[in-house]
Amino acid sequence: MINDYFERPWLLEQMRSSSVGPYLDGFSDSLAGLGFCVEAIRKYTRMAVHIGHWAHRRGLSLGSWDDDIIEGFLRHLLRCKAGENG
């Protein structure tokens, strides 16, 4: 669960209310099961929320994500200040 990696209630609420929120517990559990360290799990979970917000602002449903969408997000990261922090 993401509660194992993030403590601030406001941050947990923000993450859970994102378009990818329903998937974050399973995502973080999977990363932990694969042996990722705590800091990596935090980083990848924050990145999942970031792409979720980015896609939501563009009206892109989760089911529509494909390689082109991911490439668009990666281009976004080159310009995004939030991307500098993970």
PDB file of N, CA, C and O in Angstrom:
ATOM      1  N   MET A   1       0.831  -1.195   0.000  1.00  0.00           N
ATOM      2  CA  MET A   1       0.000   0.000   0.000  1.00  0.00           C
ATOM      3  C   MET A   1       0.873   1.256   0.000  1.00  0.00           C
ATOM      4  O   MET A   1       1.947   1.253   0.581  1.00  0.00           O
ATOM      5  N   ILE A   2       0.361   2.280  -0.623  1.00  0.00           N
ATOM      6  CA  ILE A   2       1.160   3.501  -0.671  1.00  0.00           C
ATOM      7  C   ILE A   2       1.330   4.118   0.710  1.00  0.00           C
ATOM      8  O   ILE A   2       2.270   4.885   0.919  1.00  0.00           O
ATOM      9  N   ASN A   3       0.472   3.760   1.654  1.00  0.00           N
ATOM     10  CA  ASN A   3       0.640   4.255   3.029  1.00  0.00           C
ATOM     11  C   ASN A   3       1.962   3.795   3.624  1.00  0.00           C
ATOM     12  O   ASN A   3       2.455   4.401   4.567  1.00  0.00           O
ATOM     13  N   ASP A   4       2.526   2.718   3.101  1.00  0.00           N
ATOM     14  CA  ASP A   4       3.815   2.223   3.586  1.00  0.00           C
ATOM     15  C   ASP A   4       4.977   3.105   3.126  1.00  0.00           C
ATOM     16  O   ASP A   4       6.075   3.008   3.666  1.00  0.00           O
ATOM     17  N   TYR A   5       4.734   3.957   2.131  1.00  0.00           N
ATOM     18  CA  TYR A   5       5.815   4.733   1.521  1.00  0.00           C
ATOM     19  C   TYR A   5       5.638   6.244   1.644  1.00  0.00           C
ATOM     20  O   TYR A   5       6.585   6.993   1.441  1.00  0.00           O
ATOM     21  N   PHE A   6       4.419   6.676   1.939  1.00  0.00           N
ATOM     22  CA  PHE A   6       4.126   8.103   2.079  1.00  0.00           C
ATOM     23  C   PHE A   6       3.336   8.295   3.360  1.00  0.00           C
ATOM     24  O   PHE A   6       2.390   7.555   3.625  1.00  0.00           O
ATOM     25  N   GLU A   7       3.704   9.284   4.153  1.00  0.00           N
ATOM     26  CA  GLU A   7       3.076   9.489   5.461  1.00  0.00           C
ATOM     27  C   GLU A   7       2.122  10.681   5.506  1.00  0.00           C
ATOM     28  O   GLU A   7       1.176  10.661   6.285  1.00  0.00           O
ATOM     29  N   ARG A   8       2.376  11.692   4.725  1.00  0.00           N
ATOM     30  CA  ARG A   8       1.570  12.911   4.813  1.00  0.00           C
ATOM     31  C   ARG A   8       0.138  12.655   4.333  1.00  0.00           C
ATOM     32  O   ARG A   8      -0.067  12.294   3.174  1.00  0.00           O
ATOM     33  N   PRO A   9      -0.847  12.879   5.202  1.00  0.00           N
ATOM     34  CA  PRO A   9      -2.239  12.614   4.823  1.00  0.00           C
ATOM     35  C   PRO A   9      -2.684  13.384   3.582  1.00  0.00           C
ATOM     36  O   PRO A   9      -3.390  12.837   2.728  1.00  0.00           O
ATOM     37  N   TRP A  10      -2.280  14.658   3.455  1.00  0.00           N
ATOM     38  CA  TRP A  10      -2.691  15.449   2.293  1.00  0.00           C
ATOM     39  C   TRP A  10      -2.117  14.878   1.003  1.00  0.00           C
ATOM     40  O   TRP A  10      -2.783  14.880  -0.036  1.00  0.00           O
ATOM     41  N   LEU A  11      -0.892  14.364   1.051  1.00  0.00           N
ATOM     42  CA  LEU A  11      -0.272  13.778  -0.131  1.00  0.00           C
ATOM     43  C   LEU A  11      -0.953  12.460  -0.497  1.00  0.00           C
ATOM     44  O   LEU A  11      -1.246  12.211  -1.673  1.00  0.00           O
ATOM     45  N   LEU A  12      -1.219  11.638   0.495  1.00  0.00           N
ATOM     46  CA  LEU A  12      -1.927  10.382   0.237  1.00  0.00           C
ATOM     47  C   LEU A  12      -3.294  10.643  -0.391  1.00  0.00           C
ATOM     48  O   LEU A  12      -3.688   9.974  -1.346  1.00  0.00           O
ATOM     49  N   GLU A  13      -4.006  11.630   0.136  1.00  0.00           N
ATOM     50  CA  GLU A  13      -5.325  11.968  -0.410  1.00  0.00           C
ATOM     51  C   GLU A  13      -5.204  12.447  -1.854  1.00  0.00           C
ATOM     52  O   GLU A  13      -5.991  12.064  -2.717  1.00  0.00           O
ATOM     53  N   GLN A  14      -4.212  13.283  -2.103  1.00  0.00           N
ATOM     54  CA  GLN A  14      -4.003  13.788  -3.460  1.00  0.00           C
ATOM     55  C   GLN A  14      -3.685  12.645  -4.417  1.00  0.00           C
ATOM     56  O   GLN A  14      -4.225  12.575  -5.527  1.00  0.00           O
ATOM     57  N   MET A  15      -2.833  11.734  -4.002  1.00  0.00           N
ATOM     58  CA  MET A  15      -2.454  10.618  -4.854  1.00  0.00           C
ATOM     59  C   MET A  15      -3.643   9.689  -5.102  1.00  0.00           C
ATOM     60  O   MET A  15      -3.897   9.273  -6.231  1.00  0.00           O
ATOM     61  N   ARG A  16      -4.391   9.385  -4.041  1.00  0.00           N
ATOM     62  CA  ARG A  16      -5.527   8.480  -4.161  1.00  0.00           C
ATOM     63  C   ARG A  16      -6.659   9.072  -4.999  1.00  0.00           C
ATOM     64  O   ARG A  16      -7.412   8.336  -5.621  1.00  0.00           O
ATOM     65  N   SER A  17      -6.763  10.403  -5.029  1.00  0.00           N
ATOM     66  CA  SER A  17      -7.832  11.036  -5.797  1.00  0.00           C
ATOM     67  C   SER A  17      -7.450  11.255  -7.264  1.00  0.00           C
ATOM     68  O   SER A  17      -8.268  11.719  -8.047  1.00  0.00           O
ATOM     69  N   SER A  18      -6.241  10.897  -7.625  1.00  0.00           N
ATOM     70  CA  SER A  18      -5.808  11.054  -9.020  1.00  0.00           C
ATOM     71  C   SER A  18      -6.437   9.965  -9.889  1.00  0.00           C
ATOM     72  O   SER A  18      -6.995   8.986  -9.381  1.00  0.00           O
ATOM     73  N   SER A  19      -6.323  10.128 -11.188  1.00  0.00           N
ATOM     74  CA  SER A  19      -6.912   9.149 -12.113  1.00  0.00           C
ATOM     75  C   SER A  19      -6.281   7.764 -11.980  1.00  0.00           C
ATOM     76  O   SER A  19      -6.907   6.759 -12.299  1.00  0.00           O
ATOM     77  N   VAL A  20      -5.069   7.695 -11.483  1.00  0.00           N
ATOM     78  CA  VAL A  20      -4.401   6.398 -11.283  1.00  0.00           C
ATOM     79  C   VAL A  20      -4.497   5.917  -9.839  1.00  0.00           C
ATOM     80  O   VAL A  20      -4.007   4.841  -9.502  1.00  0.00           O
ATOM     81  N   GLY A  21      -5.144   6.724  -8.992  1.00  0.00           N
ATOM     82  CA  GLY A  21      -5.254   6.412  -7.575  1.00  0.00           C
ATOM     83  C   GLY A  21      -5.704   4.996  -7.253  1.00  0.00           C
ATOM     84  O   GLY A  21      -5.108   4.343  -6.379  1.00  0.00           O
ATOM     85  N   PRO A  22      -6.730   4.467  -7.934  1.00  0.00           N
ATOM     86  CA  PRO A  22      -7.196   3.123  -7.604  1.00  0.00           C
ATOM     87  C   PRO A  22      -6.161   2.020  -7.844  1.00  0.00           C
ATOM     88  O   PRO A  22      -6.318   0.910  -7.351  1.00  0.00           O
ATOM     89  N   TYR A  23      -5.121   2.331  -8.579  1.00  0.00           N
ATOM     90  CA  TYR A  23      -4.124   1.320  -8.949  1.00  0.00           C
ATOM     91  C   TYR A  23      -2.823   1.434  -8.146  1.00  0.00           C
ATOM     92  O   TYR A  23      -1.943   0.579  -8.274  1.00  0.00           O
ATOM     93  N   LEU A  24      -2.686   2.491  -7.352  1.00  0.00           N
ATOM     94  CA  LEU A  24      -1.405   2.765  -6.707  1.00  0.00           C
ATOM     95  C   LEU A  24      -1.017   1.741  -5.645  1.00  0.00           C
ATOM     96  O   LEU A  24       0.161   1.415  -5.508  1.00  0.00           O
ATOM     97  N   ASP A  25      -1.984   1.229  -4.887  1.00  0.00           N
ATOM     98  CA  ASP A  25      -1.642   0.232  -3.874  1.00  0.00           C
ATOM     99  C   ASP A  25      -1.066  -1.020  -4.540  1.00  0.00           C
ATOM    100  O   ASP A  25      -0.007  -1.516  -4.140  1.00  0.00           O
ATOM    101  N   GLY A  26      -1.736  -1.497  -5.572  1.00  0.00           N
ATOM    102  CA  GLY A  26      -1.239  -2.675  -6.283  1.00  0.00           C
ATOM    103  C   GLY A  26       0.095  -2.415  -6.964  1.00  0.00           C
ATOM    104  O   GLY A  26       0.973  -3.282  -6.986  1.00  0.00           O
ATOM    105  N   PHE A  27       0.242  -1.207  -7.511  1.00  0.00           N
ATOM    106  CA  PHE A  27       1.491  -0.838  -8.177  1.00  0.00           C
ATOM    107  C   PHE A  27       2.649  -0.847  -7.187  1.00  0.00           C
ATOM    108  O   PHE A  27       3.691  -1.475  -7.433  1.00  0.00           O
ATOM    109  N   SER A  28       2.466  -0.186  -6.044  1.00  0.00           N
ATOM    110  CA  SER A  28       3.547  -0.136  -5.062  1.00  0.00           C
ATOM    111  C   SER A  28       3.828  -1.523  -4.483  1.00  0.00           C
ATOM    112  O   SER A  28       4.991  -1.876  -4.259  1.00  0.00           O
ATOM    113  N   ASP A  29       2.786  -2.314  -4.265  1.00  0.00           N
ATOM    114  CA  ASP A  29       2.981  -3.680  -3.776  1.00  0.00           C
ATOM    115  C   ASP A  29       3.764  -4.522  -4.784  1.00  0.00           C
ATOM    116  O   ASP A  29       4.628  -5.317  -4.411  1.00  0.00           O
ATOM    117  N   SER A  30       3.469  -4.347  -6.060  1.00  0.00           N
ATOM    118  CA  SER A  30       4.191  -5.086  -7.106  1.00  0.00           C
ATOM    119  C   SER A  30       5.663  -4.697  -7.139  1.00  0.00           C
ATOM    120  O   SER A  30       6.533  -5.561  -7.266  1.00  0.00           O
ATOM    121  N   LEU A  31       5.924  -3.397  -7.041  1.00  0.00           N
ATOM    122  CA  LEU A  31       7.312  -2.940  -7.027  1.00  0.00           C
ATOM    123  C   LEU A  31       8.062  -3.522  -5.834  1.00  0.00           C
ATOM    124  O   LEU A  31       9.198  -3.979  -5.964  1.00  0.00           O
ATOM    125  N   ALA A  32       7.407  -3.513  -4.671  1.00  0.00           N
ATOM    126  CA  ALA A  32       8.038  -4.080  -3.473  1.00  0.00           C
ATOM    127  C   ALA A  32       8.296  -5.574  -3.664  1.00  0.00           C
ATOM    128  O   ALA A  32       9.367  -6.079  -3.298  1.00  0.00           O
ATOM    129  N   GLY A  33       7.344  -6.264  -4.252  1.00  0.00           N
ATOM    130  CA  GLY A  33       7.495  -7.695  -4.498  1.00  0.00           C
ATOM    131  C   GLY A  33       8.631  -8.014  -5.450  1.00  0.00           C
ATOM    132  O   GLY A  33       9.217  -9.103  -5.392  1.00  0.00           O
ATOM    133  N   LEU A  34       8.933  -7.073  -6.322  1.00  0.00           N
ATOM    134  CA  LEU A  34      10.038  -7.244  -7.260  1.00  0.00           C
ATOM    135  C   LEU A  34      11.377  -6.854  -6.638  1.00  0.00           C
ATOM    136  O   LEU A  34      12.416  -6.951  -7.286  1.00  0.00           O
ATOM    137  N   GLY A  35      11.350  -6.376  -5.407  1.00  0.00           N
ATOM    138  CA  GLY A  35      12.589  -6.057  -4.702  1.00  0.00           C
ATOM    139  C   GLY A  35      13.058  -4.621  -4.816  1.00  0.00           C
ATOM    140  O   GLY A  35      14.199  -4.308  -4.454  1.00  0.00           O
ATOM    141  N   PHE A  36      12.203  -3.721  -5.305  1.00  0.00           N
ATOM    142  CA  PHE A  36      12.599  -2.319  -5.401  1.00  0.00           C
ATOM    143  C   PHE A  36      12.754  -1.735  -4.003  1.00  0.00           C
ATOM    144  O   PHE A  36      12.006  -2.077  -3.089  1.00  0.00           O
ATOM    145  N   CYS A  37      13.712  -0.837  -3.832  1.00  0.00           N
ATOM    146  CA  CYS A  37      13.926  -0.189  -2.540  1.00  0.00           C
ATOM    147  C   CYS A  37      12.839   0.865  -2.317  1.00  0.00           C
ATOM    148  O   CYS A  37      12.147   1.279  -3.252  1.00  0.00           O
ATOM    149  N   VAL A  38      12.713   1.296  -1.083  1.00  0.00           N
ATOM    150  CA  VAL A  38      11.674   2.250  -0.705  1.00  0.00           C
ATOM    151  C   VAL A  38      11.757   3.520  -1.542  1.00  0.00           C
ATOM    152  O   VAL A  38      10.741   4.018  -2.040  1.00  0.00           O
ATOM    153  N   GLU A  39      12.942   4.061  -1.721  1.00  0.00           N
ATOM    154  CA  GLU A  39      13.081   5.312  -2.474  1.00  0.00           C
ATOM    155  C   GLU A  39      12.650   5.131  -3.937  1.00  0.00           C
ATOM    156  O   GLU A  39      12.022   6.023  -4.516  1.00  0.00           O
ATOM    157  N   ALA A  40      12.965   4.013  -4.526  1.00  0.00           N
ATOM    158  CA  ALA A  40      12.544   3.754  -5.913  1.00  0.00           C
ATOM    159  C   ALA A  40      11.024   3.630  -5.993  1.00  0.00           C
ATOM    160  O   ALA A  40      10.403   4.142  -6.927  1.00  0.00           O
ATOM    161  N   ILE A  41      10.434   2.957  -5.023  1.00  0.00           N
ATOM    162  CA  ILE A  41       8.970   2.821  -5.009  1.00  0.00           C
ATOM    163  C   ILE A  41       8.321   4.190  -4.892  1.00  0.00           C
ATOM    164  O   ILE A  41       7.353   4.485  -5.597  1.00  0.00           O
ATOM    165  N   ARG A  42       8.855   5.046  -4.047  1.00  0.00           N
ATOM    166  CA  ARG A  42       8.332   6.411  -3.930  1.00  0.00           C
ATOM    167  C   ARG A  42       8.446   7.162  -5.251  1.00  0.00           C
ATOM    168  O   ARG A  42       7.515   7.824  -5.704  1.00  0.00           O
ATOM    169  N   LYS A  43       9.605   7.054  -5.876  1.00  0.00           N
ATOM    170  CA  LYS A  43       9.839   7.768  -7.134  1.00  0.00           C
ATOM    171  C   LYS A  43       8.895   7.284  -8.230  1.00  0.00           C
ATOM    172  O   LYS A  43       8.263   8.091  -8.913  1.00  0.00           O
ATOM    173  N   TYR A  44       8.768   5.990  -8.400  1.00  0.00           N
ATOM    174  CA  TYR A  44       7.908   5.455  -9.458  1.00  0.00           C
ATOM    175  C   TYR A  44       6.438   5.708  -9.177  1.00  0.00           C
ATOM    176  O   TYR A  44       5.653   5.930 -10.105  1.00  0.00           O
ATOM    177  N   THR A  45       6.057   5.706  -7.910  1.00  0.00           N
ATOM    178  CA  THR A  45       4.666   6.006  -7.568  1.00  0.00           C
ATOM    179  C   THR A  45       4.357   7.469  -7.866  1.00  0.00           C
ATOM    180  O   THR A  45       3.304   7.782  -8.444  1.00  0.00           O
ATOM    181  N   ARG A  46       5.266   8.368  -7.507  1.00  0.00           N
ATOM    182  CA  ARG A  46       5.068   9.785  -7.843  1.00  0.00           C
ATOM    183  C   ARG A  46       4.999   9.975  -9.356  1.00  0.00           C
ATOM    184  O   ARG A  46       4.200  10.771  -9.860  1.00  0.00           O
ATOM    185  N   MET A  47       5.816   9.241 -10.088  1.00  0.00           N
ATOM    186  CA  MET A  47       5.795   9.348 -11.550  1.00  0.00           C
ATOM    187  C   MET A  47       4.473   8.829 -12.124  1.00  0.00           C
ATOM    188  O   MET A  47       3.933   9.402 -13.077  1.00  0.00           O
ATOM    189  N   ALA A  48       3.944   7.768 -11.531  1.00  0.00           N
ATOM    190  CA  ALA A  48       2.644   7.248 -11.981  1.00  0.00           C
ATOM    191  C   ALA A  48       1.550   8.296 -11.780  1.00  0.00           C
ATOM    192  O   ALA A  48       0.693   8.489 -12.653  1.00  0.00           O
ATOM    193  N   VAL A  49       1.584   8.977 -10.648  1.00  0.00           N
ATOM    194  CA  VAL A  49       0.604  10.031 -10.390  1.00  0.00           C
ATOM    195  C   VAL A  49       0.798  11.174 -11.383  1.00  0.00           C
ATOM    196  O   VAL A  49      -0.173  11.721 -11.918  1.00  0.00           O
ATOM    197  N   HIS A  50       2.034  11.511 -11.662  1.00  0.00           N
ATOM    198  CA  HIS A  50       2.343  12.595 -12.608  1.00  0.00           C
ATOM    199  C   HIS A  50       1.766  12.274 -13.990  1.00  0.00           C
ATOM    200  O   HIS A  50       1.072  13.107 -14.583  1.00  0.00           O
ATOM    201  N   ILE A  51       2.025  11.077 -14.494  1.00  0.00           N
ATOM    202  CA  ILE A  51       1.491  10.743 -15.819  1.00  0.00           C
ATOM    203  C   ILE A  51      -0.033  10.680 -15.777  1.00  0.00           C
ATOM    204  O   ILE A  51      -0.701  11.056 -16.744  1.00  0.00           O
ATOM    205  N   GLY A  52      -0.590  10.263 -14.651  1.00  0.00           N
ATOM    206  CA  GLY A  52      -2.047  10.243 -14.526  1.00  0.00           C
ATOM    207  C   GLY A  52      -2.641  11.633 -14.624  1.00  0.00           C
ATOM    208  O   GLY A  52      -3.636  11.851 -15.328  1.00  0.00           O
ATOM    209  N   HIS A  53      -2.032  12.604 -13.933  1.00  0.00           N
ATOM    210  CA  HIS A  53      -2.507  13.988 -14.014  1.00  0.00           C
ATOM    211  C   HIS A  53      -2.340  14.537 -15.425  1.00  0.00           C
ATOM    212  O   HIS A  53      -3.236  15.193 -15.961  1.00  0.00           O
ATOM    213  N   TRP A  54      -1.196  14.267 -16.003  1.00  0.00           N
ATOM    214  CA  TRP A  54      -0.916  14.752 -17.356  1.00  0.00           C
ATOM    215  C   TRP A  54      -1.952  14.211 -18.338  1.00  0.00           C
ATOM    216  O   TRP A  54      -2.508  14.966 -19.148  1.00  0.00           O
ATOM    217  N   ALA A  55      -2.220  12.924 -18.277  1.00  0.00           N
ATOM    218  CA  ALA A  55      -3.176  12.305 -19.193  1.00  0.00           C
ATOM    219  C   ALA A  55      -4.596  12.822 -18.936  1.00  0.00           C
ATOM    220  O   ALA A  55      -5.347  13.099 -19.885  1.00  0.00           O
ATOM    221  N   HIS A  56      -4.949  12.965 -17.677  1.00  0.00           N
ATOM    222  CA  HIS A  56      -6.290  13.455 -17.335  1.00  0.00           C
ATOM    223  C   HIS A  56      -6.521  14.855 -17.896  1.00  0.00           C
ATOM    224  O   HIS A  56      -7.596  15.142 -18.436  1.00  0.00           O
ATOM    225  N   ARG A  57      -5.516  15.733 -17.776  1.00  0.00           N
ATOM    226  CA  ARG A  57      -5.648  17.097 -18.312  1.00  0.00           C
ATOM    227  C   ARG A  57      -5.851  17.094 -19.826  1.00  0.00           C
ATOM    228  O   ARG A  57      -6.399  18.037 -20.376  1.00  0.00           O
ATOM    229  N   ARG A  58      -5.425  16.051 -20.472  1.00  0.00           N
ATOM    230  CA  ARG A  58      -5.576  15.944 -21.923  1.00  0.00           C
ATOM    231  C   ARG A  58      -6.782  15.097 -22.333  1.00  0.00           C
ATOM    232  O   ARG A  58      -6.989  14.831 -23.500  1.00  0.00           O
ATOM    233  N   GLY A  59      -7.553  14.673 -21.356  1.00  0.00           N
ATOM    234  CA  GLY A  59      -8.753  13.886 -21.648  1.00  0.00           C
ATOM    235  C   GLY A  59      -8.450  12.472 -22.110  1.00  0.00           C
ATOM    236  O   GLY A  59      -9.262  11.862 -22.809  1.00  0.00           O
ATOM    237  N   LEU A  60      -7.295  11.943 -21.717  1.00  0.00           N
ATOM    238  CA  LEU A  60      -6.883  10.603 -22.143  1.00  0.00           C
ATOM    239  C   LEU A  60      -7.240   9.585 -21.064  1.00  0.00           C
ATOM    240  O   LEU A  60      -6.721   9.648 -19.953  1.00  0.00           O
ATOM    241  N   SER A  61      -8.122   8.662 -21.392  1.00  0.00           N
ATOM    242  CA  SER A  61      -8.489   7.636 -20.421  1.00  0.00           C
ATOM    243  C   SER A  61      -7.360   6.624 -20.291  1.00  0.00           C
ATOM    244  O   SER A  61      -6.561   6.437 -21.212  1.00  0.00           O
ATOM    245  N   LEU A  62      -7.307   5.957 -19.144  1.00  0.00           N
ATOM    246  CA  LEU A  62      -6.248   4.965 -18.912  1.00  0.00           C
ATOM    247  C   LEU A  62      -6.235   3.892 -19.994  1.00  0.00           C
ATOM    248  O   LEU A  62      -5.182   3.443 -20.412  1.00  0.00           O
ATOM    249  N   GLY A  63      -7.399   3.495 -20.447  1.00  0.00           N
ATOM    250  CA  GLY A  63      -7.470   2.449 -21.464  1.00  0.00           C
ATOM    251  C   GLY A  63      -6.923   2.856 -22.817  1.00  0.00           C
ATOM    252  O   GLY A  63      -6.666   2.003 -23.661  1.00  0.00           O
ATOM    253  N   SER A  64      -6.733   4.155 -23.017  1.00  0.00           N
ATOM    254  CA  SER A  64      -6.231   4.628 -24.313  1.00  0.00           C
ATOM    255  C   SER A  64      -4.720   4.751 -24.359  1.00  0.00           C
ATOM    256  O   SER A  64      -4.150   5.039 -25.407  1.00  0.00           O
ATOM    257  N   TRP A  65      -4.064   4.540 -23.215  1.00  0.00           N
ATOM    258  CA  TRP A  65      -2.611   4.718 -23.181  1.00  0.00           C
ATOM    259  C   TRP A  65      -1.939   3.687 -24.080  1.00  0.00           C
ATOM    260  O   TRP A  65      -2.215   2.500 -24.016  1.00  0.00           O
ATOM    261  N   ASP A  66      -1.043   4.188 -24.902  1.00  0.00           N
ATOM    262  CA  ASP A  66      -0.243   3.330 -25.774  1.00  0.00           C
ATOM    263  C   ASP A  66       1.151   3.942 -25.881  1.00  0.00           C
ATOM    264  O   ASP A  66       1.469   4.891 -25.163  1.00  0.00           O
ATOM    265  N   ASP A  67       1.973   3.400 -26.754  1.00  0.00           N
ATOM    266  CA  ASP A  67       3.340   3.910 -26.880  1.00  0.00           C
ATOM    267  C   ASP A  67       3.378   5.392 -27.249  1.00  0.00           C
ATOM    268  O   ASP A  67       4.237   6.132 -26.761  1.00  0.00           O
ATOM    269  N   ASP A  68       2.452   5.840 -28.094  1.00  0.00           N
ATOM    270  CA  ASP A  68       2.437   7.251 -28.483  1.00  0.00           C
ATOM    271  C   ASP A  68       2.121   8.156 -27.295  1.00  0.00           C
ATOM    272  O   ASP A  68       2.712   9.231 -27.148  1.00  0.00           O
ATOM    273  N   ILE A  69       1.205   7.720 -26.435  1.00  0.00           N
ATOM    274  CA  ILE A  69       0.862   8.498 -25.243  1.00  0.00           C
ATOM    275  C   ILE A  69       2.080   8.591 -24.323  1.00  0.00           C
ATOM    276  O   ILE A  69       2.414   9.658 -23.803  1.00  0.00           O
ATOM    277  N   ILE A  70       2.742   7.463 -24.116  1.00  0.00           N
ATOM    278  CA  ILE A  70       3.924   7.447 -23.245  1.00  0.00           C
ATOM    279  C   ILE A  70       5.020   8.342 -23.821  1.00  0.00           C
ATOM    280  O   ILE A  70       5.671   9.093 -23.090  1.00  0.00           O
ATOM    281  N   GLU A  71       5.219   8.296 -25.125  1.00  0.00           N
ATOM    282  CA  GLU A  71       6.216   9.166 -25.754  1.00  0.00           C
ATOM    283  C   GLU A  71       5.852  10.638 -25.566  1.00  0.00           C
ATOM    284  O   GLU A  71       6.728  11.473 -25.330  1.00  0.00           O
ATOM    285  N   GLY A  72       4.561  10.959 -25.647  1.00  0.00           N
ATOM    286  CA  GLY A  72       4.116  12.324 -25.400  1.00  0.00           C
ATOM    287  C   GLY A  72       4.418  12.756 -23.973  1.00  0.00           C
ATOM    288  O   GLY A  72       4.848  13.891 -23.732  1.00  0.00           O
ATOM    289  N   PHE A  73       4.213  11.849 -23.028  1.00  0.00           N
ATOM    290  CA  PHE A  73       4.517  12.165 -21.639  1.00  0.00           C
ATOM    291  C   PHE A  73       6.020  12.375 -21.458  1.00  0.00           C
ATOM    292  O   PHE A  73       6.438  13.291 -20.757  1.00  0.00           O
ATOM    293  N   LEU A  74       6.824  11.552 -22.089  1.00  0.00           N
ATOM    294  CA  LEU A  74       8.276  11.716 -21.971  1.00  0.00           C
ATOM    295  C   LEU A  74       8.725  13.058 -22.546  1.00  0.00           C
ATOM    296  O   LEU A  74       9.611  13.709 -21.979  1.00  0.00           O
ATOM    297  N   ARG A  75       8.100  13.493 -23.638  1.00  0.00           N
ATOM    298  CA  ARG A  75       8.413  14.829 -24.178  1.00  0.00           C
ATOM    299  C   ARG A  75       8.001  15.909 -23.178  1.00  0.00           C
ATOM    300  O   ARG A  75       8.711  16.902 -22.991  1.00  0.00           O
ATOM    301  N   HIS A  76       6.866  15.704 -22.543  1.00  0.00           N
ATOM    302  CA  HIS A  76       6.400  16.634 -21.509  1.00  0.00           C
ATOM    303  C   HIS A  76       7.444  16.746 -20.389  1.00  0.00           C
ATOM    304  O   HIS A  76       7.718  17.845 -19.903  1.00  0.00           O
ATOM    305  N   LEU A  77       7.998  15.620 -19.976  1.00  0.00           N
ATOM    306  CA  LEU A  77       8.975  15.628 -18.878  1.00  0.00           C
ATOM    307  C   LEU A  77      10.199  16.474 -19.185  1.00  0.00           C
ATOM    308  O   LEU A  77      10.809  17.033 -18.273  1.00  0.00           O
ATOM    309  N   LEU A  78      10.549  16.579 -20.462  1.00  0.00           N
ATOM    310  CA  LEU A  78      11.710  17.388 -20.833  1.00  0.00           C
ATOM    311  C   LEU A  78      11.498  18.863 -20.507  1.00  0.00           C
ATOM    312  O   LEU A  78      12.451  19.597 -20.287  1.00  0.00           O
ATOM    313  N   ARG A  79      10.225  19.283 -20.473  1.00  0.00           N
ATOM    314  CA  ARG A  79       9.898  20.692 -20.221  1.00  0.00           C
ATOM    315  C   ARG A  79       9.350  20.939 -18.817  1.00  0.00           C
ATOM    316  O   ARG A  79       9.277  22.068 -18.369  1.00  0.00           O
ATOM    317  N   CYS A  80       8.957  19.888 -18.137  1.00  0.00           N
ATOM    318  CA  CYS A  80       8.231  20.011 -16.870  1.00  0.00           C
ATOM    319  C   CYS A  80       9.177  20.137 -15.689  1.00  0.00           C
ATOM    320  O   CYS A  80      10.046  19.293 -15.492  1.00  0.00           O
ATOM    321  N   LYS A  81       8.977  21.146 -14.891  1.00  0.00           N
ATOM    322  CA  LYS A  81       9.784  21.341 -13.685  1.00  0.00           C
ATOM    323  C   LYS A  81       9.528  20.232 -12.674  1.00  0.00           C
ATOM    324  O   LYS A  81      10.428  19.825 -11.956  1.00  0.00           O
ATOM    325  N   ALA A  82       8.308  19.729 -12.590  1.00  0.00           N
ATOM    326  CA  ALA A  82       7.994  18.642 -11.663  1.00  0.00           C
ATOM    327  C   ALA A  82       8.791  17.389 -12.017  1.00  0.00           C
ATOM    328  O   ALA A  82       9.167  16.626 -11.141  1.00  0.00           O
ATOM    329  N   GLY A  83       9.054  17.183 -13.293  1.00  0.00           N
ATOM    330  CA  GLY A  83       9.816  16.024 -13.741  1.00  0.00           C
ATOM    331  C   GLY A  83      11.244  16.003 -13.220  1.00  0.00           C
ATOM    332  O   GLY A  83      11.870  14.955 -13.125  1.00  0.00           O
ATOM    333  N   GLU A  84      11.766  17.179 -12.845  1.00  0.00           N
ATOM    334  CA  GLU A  84      13.132  17.244 -12.313  1.00  0.00           C
ATOM    335  C   GLU A  84      13.227  16.577 -10.950  1.00  0.00           C
ATOM    336  O   GLU A  84      14.292  16.132 -10.548  1.00  0.00           O
ATOM    337  N   ASN A  85      12.106  16.482 -10.263  1.00  0.00           N
ATOM    338  CA  ASN A  85      12.088  15.898  -8.928  1.00  0.00           C
ATOM    339  C   ASN A  85      11.575  14.468  -8.919  1.00  0.00           C
ATOM    340  O   ASN A  85      11.334  13.915  -7.878  1.00  0.00           O
ATOM    341  N   GLY A  86      11.402  13.878 -10.062  1.00  0.00           N
ATOM    342  CA  GLY A  86      10.950  12.507 -10.081  1.00  0.00           C
ATOM    343  C   GLY A  86       9.587  12.400 -10.589  1.00  0.00           C
ATOM    344  O   GLY A  86       8.934  11.455 -10.670  1.00  0.00           O
TER     345      GLY A  86
END
